[in-house]
Tab-separated table of C-alpha atoms in Angstrom:
chain	number	residue	atom	x	y	z
A	148	MET	CA	-0.210	0.134	0.010
A	149	ASP	CA	1.161	3.451	-0.624
A	150	PHE	CA	1.156	5.428	2.243
A	151	SER	CA	2.695	8.405	0.668
A	152	ASN	CA	-0.438	9.067	-1.566
A	153	VAL	CA	-2.658	8.598	1.490
A	154	LYS	CA	-0.556	11.085	3.579
A	155	LYS	CA	-1.072	13.212	0.709
A	156	LYS	CA	-4.612	13.040	0.452
A	157	ILE	CA	-4.660	13.920	3.948
A	158	GLU	CA	-2.781	16.813	3.823
A	159	CYS	CA	-4.972	18.230	0.986
A	160	CYS	CA	-7.925	17.367	3.169
A	161	GLU	CA	-6.649	18.979	6.027
A	162	PHE	CA	-5.644	22.010	3.551
A	163	PHE	CA	-9.034	22.745	2.466
A	164	ARG	CA	-10.535	22.042	5.676
A	165	ARG	CA	-8.448	24.966	7.232
A	166	GLY	CA	-9.184	27.103	4.122
A	167	GLU	CA	-12.879	26.699	4.834
A	168	LYS	CA	-12.407	27.962	8.419
A	169	TYR	CA	-10.202	31.193	7.017
A	170	ILE	CA	-12.938	31.795	4.494
A	171	ALA	CA	-15.603	31.554	6.902
A	172	LYS	CA	-13.660	33.773	9.289
A	173	LEU	CA	-13.180	36.160	6.414
A	174	ASN	CA	-16.766	36.701	5.396
A	175	GLN	CA	-17.646	37.233	9.485
A	176	ASN	CA	-15.265	39.854	9.296
A	177	LEU	CA	-16.135	41.513	6.210
A	178	ALA	CA	-19.789	41.168	7.492
A	179	ASN	CA	-18.783	43.171	10.547
A	180	LEU	CA	-16.993	45.569	8.654
A	181	PHE	CA	-19.854	46.165	6.536
A	182	ASN	CA	-22.368	46.477	9.625
A	183	TYR	CA	-19.604	48.847	11.157
A	184	MET	CA	-19.628	51.257	8.045
A	185	SER	CA	-23.364	51.120	7.532
A	186	LYS	CA	-23.575	52.838	11.101
A	187	LEU	CA	-20.761	55.234	10.718
A	188	PHE	CA	-22.653	56.029	7.298
A	189	CYS	CA	-25.875	56.604	8.936
A	190	ALA	CA	-24.413	58.684	11.766
A	191	PHE	CA	-22.595	61.087	9.497
A	192	GLU	CA	-25.994	61.159	7.705
A	193	HIS	CA	-27.805	62.077	10.646
A	194	LYS	CA	-25.884	64.849	11.630
A	195	TYR	CA	-25.903	66.414	8.114
A	196	ARG	CA	-29.657	65.933	8.409
A	197	LEU	CA	-29.927	67.348	11.929
A	198	GLY	CA	-27.770	70.393	10.289
A	199	ILE	CA	-29.995	71.078	7.556
A	200	PHE	CA	-33.213	70.887	9.999
A	201	LEU	CA	-31.571	73.477	12.513
A	202	GLN	CA	-30.526	75.832	9.999
A	203	SER	CA	-34.129	75.640	8.553
A	204	SER	CA	-35.542	76.241	11.767
A	205	LYS	CA	-33.229	79.086	12.647
A	206	SER	CA	-34.074	80.815	9.342
A	207	SER	CA	-38.057	80.787	9.736
A	208	LYS	CA	-37.972	81.714	13.238
A	209	GLY	CA	-35.562	84.334	13.061
A	210	THR	CA	-33.880	84.355	16.603
A	211	LYS	CA	-31.885	81.937	18.291
A	212	MET	CA	-34.265	82.071	21.286
A	213	GLN	CA	-37.189	81.112	19.095
A	214	LEU	CA	-35.054	78.296	17.487
A	215	ASN	CA	-34.571	76.872	21.084
A	216	SER	CA	-38.198	77.218	22.115
A	217	GLN	CA	-39.069	75.105	18.717
A	218	THR	CA	-36.641	72.577	19.344
A	219	GLN	CA	-37.661	71.811	22.612
A	220	LYS	CA	-41.601	71.662	21.634
A	221	ILE	CA	-40.324	68.865	19.371
A	222	THR	CA	-37.770	67.048	21.297
A	223	THR	CA	-39.913	66.843	24.460
A	224	GLN	CA	-42.049	64.705	22.496
A	225	ILE	CA	-39.216	62.512	21.129
A	226	GLY	CA	-39.274	58.786	20.360
A	227	CYS	CA	-36.390	57.424	18.280
A	228	ALA	CA	-35.276	57.439	14.587
A	229	ALA	CA	-31.653	56.465	15.095
A	230	CYS	CA	-29.645	53.673	13.564
A	231	SER	CA	-28.622	50.360	15.181
A	232	TYR	CA	-25.732	52.379	17.712
A	233	GLU	CA	-26.027	52.426	21.295
A	234	THR	CA	-23.744	53.956	23.433
A	235	ALA	CA	-24.018	55.653	26.847
A	236	LEU	CA	-24.973	59.147	26.754
A	237	GLY	CA	-23.402	60.044	30.341
A	238	PHE	CA	-26.834	60.147	32.075
A	239	ASP	CA	-29.792	57.914	32.249
A	240	PHE	CA	-33.603	58.129	31.945
A	241	THR	CA	-36.493	56.326	31.793
A	242	MET	CA	-40.178	56.389	30.475
A	243	ALA	CA	-43.740	57.270	31.659
A	244	PHE	CA	-46.819	55.832	30.058
A	245	GLN	CA	-50.306	57.509	28.945
A	246	PRO	CA	-52.821	55.139	27.223
A	247	ILE	CA	-55.139	56.099	24.784
A	248	VAL	CA	-58.694	54.604	24.662
A	249	ASP	CA	-60.827	53.025	22.459
A	250	LEU	CA	-64.468	53.589	23.642
A	251	ASP	CA	-66.197	51.726	21.115
A	252	ASN	CA	-64.481	48.302	22.444
A	253	ASN	CA	-64.086	49.078	26.328
A	254	GLU	CA	-60.418	48.744	25.904
A	255	ILE	CA	-56.809	50.450	26.057
A	256	PHE	CA	-55.960	50.912	22.395
A	257	ALA	CA	-52.486	52.278	22.948
A	258	GLN	CA	-50.020	53.219	25.328
A	259	GLU	CA	-47.532	56.288	24.587
A	260	ALA	CA	-44.449	56.465	25.802
A	261	LEU	CA	-42.919	59.627	27.344
A	262	VAL	CA	-39.539	60.734	28.432
A	263	ARG	CA	-38.765	61.031	32.049
A	264	GLY	CA	-35.701	61.274	34.191
A	265	LEU	CA	-34.772	58.802	36.976
A	266	GLY	CA	-36.114	61.016	39.662
A	267	ARG	CA	-39.291	61.609	37.985
A	268	GLN	CA	-37.899	64.848	36.365
A	269	SER	CA	-40.076	66.180	33.373
A	270	ALA	CA	-39.120	65.802	29.881
A	271	GLY	CA	-37.811	69.007	29.475
A	272	GLU	CA	-35.371	68.402	31.907
A	273	ILE	CA	-34.253	65.441	30.607
A	274	ILE	CA	-34.051	67.767	26.846
A	275	SER	CA	-32.146	70.114	28.493
A	276	LYS	CA	-29.100	67.683	28.486
A	277	ILE	CA	-29.122	66.921	24.900
A	278	ASN	CA	-27.222	68.518	22.438
A	279	ASN	CA	-26.267	68.143	18.827
A	280	GLU	CA	-23.639	65.661	19.262
A	281	ASN	CA	-25.731	63.228	21.454
A	282	LEU	CA	-29.217	63.783	20.164
A	283	TYR	CA	-28.689	60.832	17.701
A	284	LYS	CA	-27.584	58.405	20.939
A	285	PHE	CA	-30.627	59.847	22.617
A	286	ASP	CA	-33.066	59.264	19.668
A	287	GLN	CA	-32.018	55.605	19.217
A	288	MET	CA	-31.928	54.878	23.144
A	289	CYS	CA	-35.749	56.383	23.352
A	290	ARG	CA	-36.921	53.328	21.081
A	291	VAL	CA	-35.204	51.073	22.749
A	292	LYS	CA	-36.143	51.874	26.279
A	293	ALA	CA	-39.546	52.418	25.361
A	294	VAL	CA	-39.991	48.816	23.917
A	295	ARG	CA	-38.138	46.736	26.747
A	296	LEU	CA	-40.188	48.899	29.867
A	297	ALA	CA	-43.466	48.540	27.436
A	298	SER	CA	-42.385	44.450	27.504
A	299	LYS	CA	-41.704	44.272	31.080
A	300	LEU	CA	-45.028	46.122	31.894
A	301	ASN	CA	-46.877	43.233	29.852
A	302	VAL	CA	-48.492	46.183	27.421
A	303	LYS	CA	-50.538	43.905	25.077
A	304	SER	CA	-51.888	46.932	23.185
A	305	HIS	CA	-50.325	49.040	20.769
A	306	LEU	CA	-47.015	51.027	21.705
A	307	SER	CA	-46.832	54.473	20.686
A	308	ILE	CA	-43.569	56.075	20.076
A	309	ASN	CA	-42.674	59.696	18.775
A	310	PHE	CA	-39.634	60.340	16.475
A	311	LEU	CA	-38.030	63.066	14.332
A	312	PRO	CA	-37.897	62.333	10.810
A	313	ASN	CA	-35.077	64.579	10.299
A	314	ALA	CA	-32.730	62.090	12.095
A	315	VAL	CA	-33.686	59.122	9.984
A	316	TYR	CA	-31.487	59.075	6.586
A	317	ARG	CA	-31.975	55.658	5.361
A	318	PRO	CA	-34.915	54.281	7.482
A	319	GLU	CA	-34.358	50.795	6.220
A	320	ASN	CA	-31.035	50.923	8.127
A	321	CYS	CA	-32.283	53.087	10.859
A	322	LEU	CA	-35.300	50.362	11.948
A	323	ARG	CA	-32.454	47.772	12.694
A	324	THR	CA	-32.648	48.946	16.329
A	325	THR	CA	-36.150	48.902	16.895
A	326	ILE	CA	-36.670	45.613	15.216
A	327	LYS	CA	-33.949	43.854	16.993
A	328	ALA	CA	-35.454	45.388	20.574
A	329	ALA	CA	-38.923	44.334	19.621
A	330	ASN	CA	-37.517	40.907	18.634
A	331	GLU	CA	-35.743	40.512	21.666
A	332	ASN	CA	-38.367	41.296	23.867
A	333	ASN	CA	-41.090	39.612	21.870
A	334	PHE	CA	-42.861	42.750	21.173
A	335	PRO	CA	-45.195	42.268	17.570
A	336	LEU	CA	-43.824	45.227	15.088
A	337	GLU	CA	-47.469	45.769	13.825
A	338	LYS	CA	-48.058	46.925	17.401
A	339	ILE	CA	-45.755	50.041	17.749
A	340	ILE	CA	-46.859	53.286	15.919
A	341	PHE	CA	-44.888	55.839	15.057
A	342	GLU	CA	-45.835	59.718	15.511
A	343	ILE	CA	-44.416	62.399	13.186
A	344	THR	CA	-44.918	65.769	15.103
A	345	GLU	CA	-46.299	67.944	12.721
A	346	VAL	CA	-44.600	71.094	14.580
A	347	GLU	CA	-41.343	69.988	13.001
A	348	LYS	CA	-40.095	71.525	9.936
A	349	VAL	CA	-39.333	68.556	7.374
A	350	SER	CA	-38.349	70.300	4.177
A	351	ASP	CA	-37.760	67.150	2.060
A	352	ASN	CA	-41.375	65.581	1.823
A	353	SER	CA	-40.332	63.138	-0.160
A	354	HIS	CA	-37.711	61.710	2.159
A	355	LEU	CA	-40.534	61.783	4.729
A	356	LYS	CA	-43.106	59.832	2.414
A	357	ASN	CA	-39.983	57.215	2.022
A	358	ILE	CA	-39.540	56.673	5.715
A	359	VAL	CA	-43.445	56.225	6.424
A	360	THR	CA	-43.650	53.814	3.217
A	361	GLU	CA	-40.566	52.116	4.971
A	362	TYR	CA	-41.801	51.593	8.140
A	363	GLN	CA	-45.385	50.534	7.034
A	364	ARG	CA	-43.768	47.951	4.791
A	365	GLN	CA	-41.841	46.600	7.549
A	366	SER	CA	-45.404	46.348	9.389
A	367	PHE	CA	-45.107	49.416	11.743
A	368	LYS	CA	-47.927	51.701	12.195
A	369	THR	CA	-47.822	55.403	11.532
A	370	ALA	CA	-49.484	58.767	13.037
A	371	ILE	CA	-49.080	62.623	12.383
A	372	ASP	CA	-49.431	64.144	15.985
A	373	ASP	CA	-50.666	67.604	16.990
A	374	PHE	CA	-52.472	67.471	13.420
A	375	GLY	CA	-53.840	71.052	13.412
A	376	ALA	CA	-51.027	72.510	15.457
A	377	GLY	CA	-49.044	73.949	12.377
A	378	TYR	CA	-50.019	74.837	8.595
A	379	SER	CA	-48.223	71.503	6.996
A	380	GLY	CA	-50.595	68.830	7.966
A	381	LEU	CA	-52.966	69.069	4.881
A	382	ASN	CA	-49.982	69.278	2.527
A	383	LEU	CA	-48.297	66.067	4.900
A	384	LEU	CA	-51.432	64.134	3.809
A	385	SER	CA	-51.287	64.970	-0.073
A	386	VAL	CA	-47.241	63.283	0.227
A	387	PHE	CA	-48.324	60.233	2.457
A	388	GLN	CA	-51.093	58.949	4.279
A	389	PRO	CA	-50.660	57.472	7.882
A	390	ASP	CA	-52.255	55.296	9.639
A	391	TYR	CA	-53.642	57.806	12.297
A	392	LEU	CA	-54.335	61.614	12.891
A	393	LYS	CA	-53.862	62.843	16.334
A	394	LEU	CA	-55.977	65.991	16.870
A	395	ASP	CA	-53.961	68.233	18.606
A	396	MET	CA	-55.402	69.493	22.208
A	397	GLU	CA	-55.494	73.669	21.031
A	398	LEU	CA	-58.464	71.919	18.553
A	399	THR	CA	-60.054	69.718	21.244
A	400	ARG	CA	-59.772	72.103	24.576
A	401	ALA	CA	-63.201	73.435	25.227
A	402	ILE	CA	-64.309	72.163	21.995
A	403	ASN	CA	-68.142	72.003	23.037
A	404	THR	CA	-68.214	75.835	23.342
A	405	ASN	CA	-65.980	76.775	20.089
A	406	PRO	CA	-68.317	76.364	16.588
A	407	VAL	CA	-65.196	77.456	14.630
A	408	LYS	CA	-63.419	74.507	16.428
A	409	GLN	CA	-66.198	72.081	15.529
A	410	SER	CA	-66.188	73.099	12.134
A	411	ILE	CA	-62.462	72.467	11.428
A	412	VAL	CA	-62.872	68.937	13.370
A	413	LYS	CA	-65.762	68.044	11.158
A	414	GLY	CA	-63.782	68.854	7.995
A	415	ILE	CA	-60.843	66.870	9.461
A	416	LEU	CA	-63.404	64.025	9.694
A	417	HIS	CA	-64.348	64.068	6.232
A	418	VAL	CA	-60.857	64.408	5.150
A	419	ALA	CA	-59.846	61.278	7.194
A	420	ARG	CA	-62.623	58.980	6.388
A	421	ASP	CA	-62.083	59.450	2.801
A	422	LEU	CA	-58.766	58.350	3.020
A	423	GLY	CA	-59.244	55.444	5.488
A	424	ILE	CA	-57.363	57.316	8.332
A	425	ALA	CA	-58.319	56.659	12.126
A	426	ILE	CA	-58.555	59.641	14.282
A	427	ILE	CA	-57.404	59.919	17.853
A	428	ALA	CA	-58.507	62.929	19.856
A	429	GLU	CA	-55.501	64.400	22.267
A	430	GLY	CA	-55.953	66.743	25.287
A	431	ILE	CA	-59.415	65.576	26.484
A	432	GLU	CA	-59.936	67.147	30.092
A	433	THR	CA	-63.650	67.499	30.401
A	434	LYS	CA	-66.642	65.154	29.865
A	435	ASP	CA	-68.140	68.309	27.811
A	436	GLU	CA	-65.074	67.807	25.443
A	437	LEU	CA	-65.379	63.951	25.500
A	438	ASP	CA	-69.370	64.055	24.480
A	439	THR	CA	-68.963	66.871	21.852
A	440	LEU	CA	-66.373	64.174	20.092
A	441	ARG	CA	-68.394	61.531	20.849
A	442	GLU	CA	-71.169	63.000	18.731
A	443	PHE	CA	-68.847	63.498	15.530
A	444	GLY	CA	-68.363	59.703	15.865
A	445	ILE	CA	-64.526	59.528	17.218
A	446	ASN	CA	-63.665	56.636	19.409
A	447	LEU	CA	-60.017	56.590	20.420
A	448	PHE	CA	-59.203	59.653	23.108
A	449	GLN	CA	-56.324	60.612	24.968
A	450	GLY	CA	-55.949	63.063	28.035
A	451	TYR	CA	-55.873	63.856	31.622
A	452	TYR	CA	-59.892	63.080	31.614
A	453	PHE	CA	-58.813	59.311	31.390
A	454	ALA	CA	-55.493	59.528	32.948
A	455	LYS	CA	-52.226	61.315	33.645
A	456	PRO	CA	-48.762	59.642	32.280
A	457	ALA	CA	-47.599	56.728	34.913
A	458	PHE	CA	-43.842	56.697	35.725
A	459	GLU	CA	-42.657	53.475	34.724
A	460	SER	CA	-45.922	51.657	35.132
A	461	LEU	CA	-49.387	51.571	33.537
A	462	ALA	CA	-51.988	53.995	34.472
A	463	GLU	CA	-55.218	52.806	35.825
A	464	ILE	CA	-58.241	54.024	34.464
A	465	SER	CA	-61.685	54.558	36.194
A	466	PRO	CA	-64.387	52.262	35.710
A	467	ASP	CA	-66.669	54.960	35.260
A	468	VAL	CA	-64.859	55.623	31.630
A	469	PHE	CA	-65.631	52.635	29.521
A	470	PRO	CA	-69.493	52.604	30.488
A	471	LEU	CA	-69.650	55.803	27.746
A	472	ALA	CA	-68.582	53.243	25.130
A	473	ASN	CA	-72.455	52.123	25.171
A	474	GLN	CA	-73.201	55.482	24.180
A	475	THR	CA	-74.626	55.308	20.545
A	476	GLU	CA	-74.964	58.943	19.546
A	477	THR	CA	-73.178	60.091	16.134
A	478	PHE	CA	-73.112	63.146	14.305
A	479	ASP	CA	-73.991	62.681	10.624
A	480	LEU	CA	-71.538	64.770	8.911
A	481	GLU	CA	-73.053	64.818	5.643
A	482	ASN	CA	-76.511	65.838	6.731
A	483	GLU	CA	-75.211	67.765	9.981
A	484	MET	CA	-77.715	65.902	12.340
A	485	LEU	CA	-77.499	64.098	15.568
A	486	CYS	CA	-78.525	60.697	15.233
A	487	VAL	CA	-79.604	58.310	18.275
A	488	GLY	CA	-79.246	54.586	17.736
């Protein structure tokens, strides 16, 4: 028997085995490099987008004080729209949750995640620590914290998170953190709602449309928050159609005594129904406000009348609230008459 040939075959097999190991390791290194470059690219693009946003806001407001005020108004409701890039901020924060109720079905429809300090500090105090350098990291950490805490609290309803479109460049890449957090915490993607605040100035509507389209493609829901607070609402609707419109509290506050607000809300309802968009009424504080909006056919509500934000917990809603779901009066928008069923 020619042992030299056997030895050569063994050496040949060992060579290919080692080669396969080297190739596998090389592929893994290339994958890691690609992932790192993707994160780095997204980080640079985020800063670029943020610079455009701040510059456009400054030119439209005219003064630094007004710019800071506008930026704070936007970021106090900030959710997260950043890439998979988790780094320490130098401080920590947590979330409070405020329920959105569905009075047609006697249930909690969603929980909105709101930023709070570990010592129950307001969102404004936390936002005061945010600057251009750490806003990116703060955004993405908000998302992860909201999903993790909602899962820990056993939230079975939707989870609503605010975010800044200007912080997103490539939505398909910047969703990775959210998807990873949702998968790790067994939170369904289709139960996450991303709220776009209308008060944020978005100069590139086509970019915003791409974000919403990608989010919806990935099974997420979308909403325009503070609808009616600015002048861009109807223009945004012509560009893209979210799943929900959240009426700004300036429209719902004391609506029971304001015919002008009633006419505006009825007009919004007409448009929303034609486009298949659901309405959420924010800032409800009195039963009179609620009764008026119920007459218009709205069933989703949020506000102090139902519950204040609960720190790292879920607020309890009075059992007196849900019997209102049995109310069958609706407002016929076509004939402008009250119908009792």
